[in-house]
Amino acid sequence: VRGGKSFLMGLYHGVTGVVVKPVEGAAQEGVEGFFKGVGKGLVGAVTRPLGGINDMITYTIDGIHHHTQIDEKILVLRHPRYIQPDKILRPYNSTQSEGKYLLGQVTRHNQWNDTYYHHSLLTTKSTFILTDQRCLLSEYDDVLNQWKVEWSHVYHDIERMPSVMDNGICVVFSAFMDPNVGFSKFFKNRRKKTRMVTLPTPEETQLLYREFKKRYHHYHNG
């Protein structure tokens, strides 16, 4: 059931992206942005359904695996296996699977085609996620009973590499208005923002810094 739902959602977002992307592009960059949006929409029309098929296959494989390992007293529950972009089937990694699941929960209402890269749990209800396109802070909303994006920025808008502090990472952005608030994504009112991501331990801080650095340089130098 969950696999079929993932496929249908991928198909839905793929189709709606054909309309939404040109509108967003035109609002940001005029005629040139419109045609860029058309291109992105057409790409999404293909990739989103394929992503849904991938999730459907993953849910099916994991479902079969679970049923073959059910004990009379113990039922093992875990997130679906994360299959990396190269499509090579690797041993199950609980951290990556958790991150892929969280990204899916966060972006389920957005027209994003992001690929999971890394995440850090800040608290039980707050997580910082790195994708192939952006970094984002997500928090769990107890009222709506779902994960929501507090803020997000594409790597293009990051002014420089983050500076490391004792208990977190300070990232300086030169960014558009928060694209997750109302119609702000249609305006180009740029202003500099300073974001502070606080992690539980210095070790986790260093790990996030290394992963952020890799993603940042891959985007800007790739």
PDB file of C-alpha atoms in Angstrom:
ATOM      1  CA  VAL A   1       0.000   0.000   0.000  1.00  0.00           C
ATOM      2  CA  ARG A   2       2.768   2.457   0.965  1.00  0.00           C
ATOM      3  CA  GLY A   3       4.661   1.563  -2.220  1.00  0.00           C
ATOM      4  CA  GLY A   4       1.602   2.242  -4.375  1.00  0.00           C
ATOM      5  CA  LYS A   5       1.015   5.552  -2.605  1.00  0.00           C
ATOM      6  CA  SER A   6       4.631   6.602  -3.226  1.00  0.00           C
ATOM      7  CA  PHE A   7       4.236   5.840  -6.930  1.00  0.00           C
ATOM      8  CA  LEU A   8       0.979   7.825  -7.197  1.00  0.00           C
ATOM      9  CA  MET A   9       2.489  10.803  -5.325  1.00  0.00           C
ATOM     10  CA  GLY A  10       5.515  10.723  -7.633  1.00  0.00           C
ATOM     11  CA  LEU A  11       3.209  10.702 -10.665  1.00  0.00           C
ATOM     12  CA  TYR A  12       1.139  13.566  -9.196  1.00  0.00           C
ATOM     13  CA  HIS A  13       4.147  15.794  -8.453  1.00  0.00           C
ATOM     14  CA  GLY A  14       5.639  15.005 -11.840  1.00  0.00           C
ATOM     15  CA  VAL A  15       2.517  16.143 -13.668  1.00  0.00           C
ATOM     16  CA  THR A  16       1.882  19.252 -11.539  1.00  0.00           C
ATOM     17  CA  GLY A  17       5.533  20.276 -11.892  1.00  0.00           C
ATOM     18  CA  VAL A  18       4.995  20.803 -15.629  1.00  0.00           C
ATOM     19  CA  VAL A  19       2.645  23.675 -14.719  1.00  0.00           C
ATOM     20  CA  VAL A  20       4.250  25.000 -11.524  1.00  0.00           C
ATOM     21  CA  LYS A  21       7.900  25.181 -12.639  1.00  0.00           C
ATOM     22  CA  PRO A  22       7.329  27.506 -15.653  1.00  0.00           C
ATOM     23  CA  VAL A  23       5.243  29.855 -13.473  1.00  0.00           C
ATOM     24  CA  GLU A  24       7.947  30.008 -10.792  1.00  0.00           C
ATOM     25  CA  GLY A  25      10.647  30.491 -13.425  1.00  0.00           C
ATOM     26  CA  ALA A  26       8.756  33.307 -15.112  1.00  0.00           C
ATOM     27  CA  ALA A  27       8.188  35.052 -11.772  1.00  0.00           C
ATOM     28  CA  GLN A  28      11.901  34.941 -10.972  1.00  0.00           C
ATOM     29  CA  GLU A  29      13.618  35.432 -14.350  1.00  0.00           C
ATOM     30  CA  GLY A  30      10.986  36.421 -16.872  1.00  0.00           C
ATOM     31  CA  VAL A  31      10.834  34.729 -20.280  1.00  0.00           C
ATOM     32  CA  GLU A  32      14.162  32.970 -19.809  1.00  0.00           C
ATOM     33  CA  GLY A  33      13.022  31.643 -16.456  1.00  0.00           C
ATOM     34  CA  PHE A  34       9.781  30.444 -18.045  1.00  0.00           C
ATOM     35  CA  PHE A  35      11.604  28.251 -20.544  1.00  0.00           C
ATOM     36  CA  LYS A  36      13.965  27.023 -17.843  1.00  0.00           C
ATOM     37  CA  GLY A  37      10.906  26.112 -15.807  1.00  0.00           C
ATOM     38  CA  VAL A  38       9.455  24.230 -18.773  1.00  0.00           C
ATOM     39  CA  GLY A  39      12.641  22.197 -18.936  1.00  0.00           C
ATOM     40  CA  LYS A  40      12.616  21.485 -15.207  1.00  0.00           C
ATOM     41  CA  GLY A  41       8.954  20.568 -15.341  1.00  0.00           C
ATOM     42  CA  LEU A  42       9.492  18.096 -18.176  1.00  0.00           C
ATOM     43  CA  VAL A  43      12.433  16.544 -16.364  1.00  0.00           C
ATOM     44  CA  GLY A  44      10.344  16.256 -13.197  1.00  0.00           C
ATOM     45  CA  ALA A  45       7.532  14.647 -15.177  1.00  0.00           C
ATOM     46  CA  VAL A  46       9.930  11.781 -15.873  1.00  0.00           C
ATOM     47  CA  THR A  47      12.049  11.625 -12.701  1.00  0.00           C
ATOM     48  CA  ARG A  48       9.304  11.964 -10.090  1.00  0.00           C
ATOM     49  CA  PRO A  49       7.308   8.926 -11.328  1.00  0.00           C
ATOM     50  CA  LEU A  50      10.585   6.984 -11.599  1.00  0.00           C
ATOM     51  CA  GLY A  51      11.367   7.944  -8.009  1.00  0.00           C
ATOM     52  CA  GLY A  52       7.922   6.716  -7.003  1.00  0.00           C
ATOM     53  CA  ILE A  53       8.572   3.408  -8.757  1.00  0.00           C
ATOM     54  CA  ASN A  54      11.896   3.141  -6.905  1.00  0.00           C
ATOM     55  CA  ASP A  55      10.131   3.719  -3.568  1.00  0.00           C
ATOM     56  CA  MET A  56       7.447   1.184  -4.490  1.00  0.00           C
ATOM     57  CA  ILE A  57      10.080  -1.453  -5.259  1.00  0.00           C
ATOM     58  CA  THR A  58      11.954  -0.609  -2.039  1.00  0.00           C
ATOM     59  CA  TYR A  59       8.830  -0.901   0.112  1.00  0.00           C
ATOM     60  CA  THR A  60       7.962  -4.205  -1.561  1.00  0.00           C
ATOM     61  CA  ILE A  61      11.446  -5.682  -1.063  1.00  0.00           C
ATOM     62  CA  ASP A  62      11.587  -4.584   2.568  1.00  0.00           C
ATOM     63  CA  GLY A  63       8.045  -5.858   3.164  1.00  0.00           C
ATOM     64  CA  ILE A  64       8.996  -9.294   1.863  1.00  0.00           C
ATOM     65  CA  HIS A  65      12.165  -9.225   3.941  1.00  0.00           C
ATOM     66  CA  HIS A  66      10.210  -8.336   7.081  1.00  0.00           C
ATOM     67  CA  HIS A  67       7.673 -11.107   6.563  1.00  0.00           C
ATOM     68  CA  THR A  68      10.394 -13.719   6.098  1.00  0.00           C
ATOM     69  CA  GLN A  69      12.019 -12.702   9.390  1.00  0.00           C
ATOM     70  CA  ILE A  70       8.942 -12.411  11.606  1.00  0.00           C
ATOM     71  CA  ASP A  71       9.409 -14.178  14.937  1.00  0.00           C
ATOM     72  CA  GLU A  72       6.566 -15.278  17.190  1.00  0.00           C
ATOM     73  CA  LYS A  73       7.564 -12.624  19.723  1.00  0.00           C
ATOM     74  CA  ILE A  74       9.531  -9.994  17.777  1.00  0.00           C
ATOM     75  CA  LEU A  75       8.551  -7.911  14.764  1.00  0.00           C
ATOM     76  CA  VAL A  76      11.426  -5.838  13.374  1.00  0.00           C
ATOM     77  CA  LEU A  77      10.357  -2.439  12.056  1.00  0.00           C
ATOM     78  CA  ARG A  78      12.708  -0.221  10.071  1.00  0.00           C
ATOM     79  CA  HIS A  79      12.711   2.497   7.454  1.00  0.00           C
ATOM     80  CA  PRO A  80      12.842   1.499   3.773  1.00  0.00           C
ATOM     81  CA  ARG A  81      16.301   0.826   2.382  1.00  0.00           C
ATOM     82  CA  TYR A  82      18.056   3.876   0.930  1.00  0.00           C
ATOM     83  CA  ILE A  83      19.245   3.157  -2.609  1.00  0.00           C
ATOM     84  CA  GLN A  84      21.937   5.638  -3.663  1.00  0.00           C
ATOM     85  CA  PRO A  85      21.823   7.421  -7.046  1.00  0.00           C
ATOM     86  CA  ASP A  86      24.215   4.884  -8.621  1.00  0.00           C
ATOM     87  CA  LYS A  87      21.520   2.208  -7.986  1.00  0.00           C
ATOM     88  CA  ILE A  88      24.061  -0.233  -6.495  1.00  0.00           C
ATOM     89  CA  LEU A  89      22.418  -2.389  -3.819  1.00  0.00           C
ATOM     90  CA  ARG A  90      24.500  -2.089  -0.645  1.00  0.00           C
ATOM     91  CA  PRO A  91      24.079  -3.494   2.879  1.00  0.00           C
ATOM     92  CA  TYR A  92      21.258  -1.872   4.822  1.00  0.00           C
ATOM     93  CA  ASN A  93      22.329   1.386   6.493  1.00  0.00           C
ATOM     94  CA  SER A  94      19.913   2.536   9.204  1.00  0.00           C
ATOM     95  CA  THR A  95      21.273   6.100   9.323  1.00  0.00           C
ATOM     96  CA  GLN A  96      20.914   6.674   5.583  1.00  0.00           C
ATOM     97  CA  SER A  97      17.491   5.035   5.576  1.00  0.00           C
ATOM     98  CA  GLU A  98      16.367   7.303   8.408  1.00  0.00           C
ATOM     99  CA  GLY A  99      17.659  10.359   6.546  1.00  0.00           C
ATOM    100  CA  LYS A 100      15.921   9.384   3.305  1.00  0.00           C
ATOM    101  CA  TYR A 101      12.695   8.833   5.233  1.00  0.00           C
ATOM    102  CA  LEU A 102      12.933  12.229   6.978  1.00  0.00           C
ATOM    103  CA  LEU A 103      13.664  14.006   3.688  1.00  0.00           C
ATOM    104  CA  GLY A 104      10.626  12.342   2.160  1.00  0.00           C
ATOM    105  CA  GLN A 105       8.440  13.502   5.058  1.00  0.00           C
ATOM    106  CA  VAL A 106       9.785  17.049   4.837  1.00  0.00           C
ATOM    107  CA  THR A 107       9.488  17.471   1.065  1.00  0.00           C
ATOM    108  CA  ARG A 108       6.262  15.565   0.467  1.00  0.00           C
ATOM    109  CA  HIS A 109       4.365  18.860  -0.059  1.00  0.00           C
ATOM    110  CA  ASN A 110       7.111  20.585  -2.093  1.00  0.00           C
ATOM    111  CA  GLN A 111       7.993  20.395  -5.770  1.00  0.00           C
ATOM    112  CA  TRP A 112      11.550  19.277  -4.953  1.00  0.00           C
ATOM    113  CA  ASN A 113      13.528  16.543  -6.682  1.00  0.00           C
ATOM    114  CA  ASP A 114      16.308  16.507  -4.085  1.00  0.00           C
ATOM    115  CA  THR A 115      18.504  13.486  -3.433  1.00  0.00           C
ATOM    116  CA  TYR A 116      19.408  12.731   0.179  1.00  0.00           C
ATOM    117  CA  TYR A 117      23.048  13.243   1.154  1.00  0.00           C
ATOM    118  CA  HIS A 118      23.439  13.578   4.949  1.00  0.00           C
ATOM    119  CA  HIS A 119      21.463  14.528   8.055  1.00  0.00           C
ATOM    120  CA  SER A 120      22.034  15.338  11.715  1.00  0.00           C
ATOM    121  CA  LEU A 121      19.439  14.941  14.451  1.00  0.00           C
ATOM    122  CA  LEU A 122      19.579  18.106  16.552  1.00  0.00           C
ATOM    123  CA  THR A 123      16.807  17.015  18.933  1.00  0.00           C
ATOM    124  CA  THR A 124      14.042  14.414  18.831  1.00  0.00           C
ATOM    125  CA  LYS A 125      11.934  16.938  16.914  1.00  0.00           C
ATOM    126  CA  SER A 126      14.529  18.814  14.898  1.00  0.00           C
ATOM    127  CA  THR A 127      16.856  17.715  12.117  1.00  0.00           C
ATOM    128  CA  PHE A 128      19.286  19.362   9.701  1.00  0.00           C
ATOM    129  CA  ILE A 129      19.438  17.803   6.234  1.00  0.00           C
ATOM    130  CA  LEU A 130      21.895  18.119   3.358  1.00  0.00           C
ATOM    131  CA  THR A 131      20.681  17.156  -0.106  1.00  0.00           C
ATOM    132  CA  ASP A 132      22.304  17.389  -3.518  1.00  0.00           C
ATOM    133  CA  GLN A 133      20.719  20.837  -3.996  1.00  0.00           C
ATOM    134  CA  ARG A 134      20.187  22.500  -0.633  1.00  0.00           C
ATOM    135  CA  CYS A 135      20.500  22.450   3.140  1.00  0.00           C
ATOM    136  CA  LEU A 136      17.419  22.708   5.313  1.00  0.00           C
ATOM    137  CA  LEU A 137      16.249  22.764   8.907  1.00  0.00           C
ATOM    138  CA  SER A 138      13.136  20.773   9.679  1.00  0.00           C
ATOM    139  CA  GLU A 139      11.077  20.582  12.867  1.00  0.00           C
ATOM    140  CA  TYR A 140       8.186  18.355  13.855  1.00  0.00           C
ATOM    141  CA  ASP A 141       4.832  20.102  14.234  1.00  0.00           C
ATOM    142  CA  ASP A 142       2.830  18.444  17.029  1.00  0.00           C
ATOM    143  CA  VAL A 143      -0.347  20.252  16.008  1.00  0.00           C
ATOM    144  CA  LEU A 144      -0.279  19.172  12.355  1.00  0.00           C
ATOM    145  CA  ASN A 145       1.463  15.911  13.253  1.00  0.00           C
ATOM    146  CA  GLN A 146       4.028  16.251  10.489  1.00  0.00           C
ATOM    147  CA  TRP A 147       7.554  17.459   9.680  1.00  0.00           C
ATOM    148  CA  LYS A 148       7.787  20.957   8.248  1.00  0.00           C
ATOM    149  CA  VAL A 149      10.579  23.051   6.732  1.00  0.00           C
ATOM    150  CA  GLU A 150      11.641  25.882   9.032  1.00  0.00           C
ATOM    151  CA  TRP A 151      14.089  27.247   6.461  1.00  0.00           C
ATOM    152  CA  SER A 152      16.057  26.053   3.466  1.00  0.00           C
ATOM    153  CA  HIS A 153      18.622  27.485   1.063  1.00  0.00           C
ATOM    154  CA  VAL A 154      20.203  26.180  -2.113  1.00  0.00           C
ATOM    155  CA  TYR A 155      24.014  25.996  -2.099  1.00  0.00           C
ATOM    156  CA  HIS A 156      24.190  28.805  -4.632  1.00  0.00           C
ATOM    157  CA  ASP A 157      22.975  31.206  -1.935  1.00  0.00           C
ATOM    158  CA  ILE A 158      25.627  30.256   0.637  1.00  0.00           C
ATOM    159  CA  GLU A 159      28.094  33.099   0.795  1.00  0.00           C
ATOM    160  CA  ARG A 160      31.046  31.070   2.130  1.00  0.00           C
ATOM    161  CA  MET A 161      31.926  27.871   3.935  1.00  0.00           C
ATOM    162  CA  PRO A 162      30.417  27.699   7.437  1.00  0.00           C
ATOM    163  CA  SER A 163      32.574  28.525  10.426  1.00  0.00           C
ATOM    164  CA  VAL A 164      32.871  25.877  13.147  1.00  0.00           C
ATOM    165  CA  MET A 165      32.024  26.720  16.737  1.00  0.00           C
ATOM    166  CA  ASP A 166      32.183  24.654  19.934  1.00  0.00           C
ATOM    167  CA  ASN A 167      28.571  23.544  19.801  1.00  0.00           C
ATOM    168  CA  GLY A 168      27.439  24.056  16.249  1.00  0.00           C
ATOM    169  CA  ILE A 169      27.981  25.411  12.763  1.00  0.00           C
ATOM    170  CA  CYS A 170      27.399  29.022  11.796  1.00  0.00           C
ATOM    171  CA  VAL A 171      26.405  29.387   8.141  1.00  0.00           C
ATOM    172  CA  VAL A 172      26.201  32.820   6.523  1.00  0.00           C
ATOM    173  CA  PHE A 173      23.687  33.053   3.683  1.00  0.00           C
ATOM    174  CA  SER A 174      23.082  35.653   1.030  1.00  0.00           C
ATOM    175  CA  ALA A 175      19.636  34.418   0.150  1.00  0.00           C
ATOM    176  CA  PHE A 176      16.206  35.183  -1.224  1.00  0.00           C
ATOM    177  CA  MET A 177      13.283  35.486   1.154  1.00  0.00           C
ATOM    178  CA  ASP A 178      12.272  32.186   2.728  1.00  0.00           C
ATOM    179  CA  PRO A 179      10.734  30.205  -0.178  1.00  0.00           C
ATOM    180  CA  ASN A 180       8.434  28.319   2.193  1.00  0.00           C
ATOM    181  CA  VAL A 181       6.410  31.312   3.350  1.00  0.00           C
ATOM    182  CA  GLY A 182       3.400  32.334   1.248  1.00  0.00           C
ATOM    183  CA  PHE A 183       4.233  33.988  -2.058  1.00  0.00           C
ATOM    184  CA  SER A 184       7.694  35.153  -1.005  1.00  0.00           C
ATOM    185  CA  LYS A 185       9.267  32.809  -3.541  1.00  0.00           C
ATOM    186  CA  PHE A 186       8.043  35.131  -6.306  1.00  0.00           C
ATOM    187  CA  PHE A 187      10.109  38.092  -5.075  1.00  0.00           C
ATOM    188  CA  LYS A 188      13.822  38.856  -5.357  1.00  0.00           C
ATOM    189  CA  ASN A 189      14.300  40.778  -2.136  1.00  0.00           C
ATOM    190  CA  ARG A 190      17.784  39.506  -1.301  1.00  0.00           C
ATOM    191  CA  ARG A 191      19.135  39.962   2.183  1.00  0.00           C
ATOM    192  CA  LYS A 192      21.900  38.338   4.179  1.00  0.00           C
ATOM    193  CA  LYS A 193      20.908  35.845   6.843  1.00  0.00           C
ATOM    194  CA  THR A 194      22.985  34.161   9.512  1.00  0.00           C
ATOM    195  CA  ARG A 195      21.893  30.666  10.472  1.00  0.00           C
ATOM    196  CA  MET A 196      23.101  28.787  13.554  1.00  0.00           C
ATOM    197  CA  VAL A 197      22.848  25.018  13.592  1.00  0.00           C
ATOM    198  CA  THR A 198      23.521  23.646  17.097  1.00  0.00           C
ATOM    199  CA  LEU A 199      24.460  19.987  17.481  1.00  0.00           C
ATOM    200  CA  PRO A 200      24.525  17.827  20.637  1.00  0.00           C
ATOM    201  CA  THR A 201      28.281  17.075  20.655  1.00  0.00           C
ATOM    202  CA  PRO A 202      31.552  18.440  19.199  1.00  0.00           C
ATOM    203  CA  GLU A 203      32.016  15.127  17.349  1.00  0.00           C
ATOM    204  CA  GLU A 204      28.693  15.509  15.557  1.00  0.00           C
ATOM    205  CA  THR A 205      29.582  19.119  14.812  1.00  0.00           C
ATOM    206  CA  GLN A 206      32.817  18.077  13.115  1.00  0.00           C
ATOM    207  CA  LEU A 207      31.025  15.327  11.164  1.00  0.00           C
ATOM    208  CA  LEU A 208      28.407  17.739   9.839  1.00  0.00           C
ATOM    209  CA  TYR A 209      31.096  20.271   8.966  1.00  0.00           C
ATOM    210  CA  ARG A 210      33.014  17.674   6.900  1.00  0.00           C
ATOM    211  CA  GLU A 211      29.893  16.554   5.054  1.00  0.00           C
ATOM    212  CA  PHE A 212      28.775  20.158   4.486  1.00  0.00           C
ATOM    213  CA  LYS A 213      32.215  21.025   3.133  1.00  0.00           C
ATOM    214  CA  LYS A 214      32.125  18.118   0.671  1.00  0.00           C
ATOM    215  CA  ARG A 215      28.670  19.119  -0.572  1.00  0.00           C
ATOM    216  CA  TYR A 216      29.587  22.809  -0.798  1.00  0.00           C
ATOM    217  CA  HIS A 217      32.766  22.210  -2.833  1.00  0.00           C
ATOM    218  CA  HIS A 218      31.059  19.623  -5.026  1.00  0.00           C
ATOM    219  CA  TYR A 219      28.401  22.190  -5.950  1.00  0.00           C
ATOM    220  CA  HIS A 220      30.687  25.184  -6.453  1.00  0.00           C
ATOM    221  CA  ASN A 221      33.623  23.345  -8.056  1.00  0.00           C
ATOM    222  CA  GLY A 222      31.773  20.516  -9.762  1.00  0.00           C
TER     223      GLY A 222
END
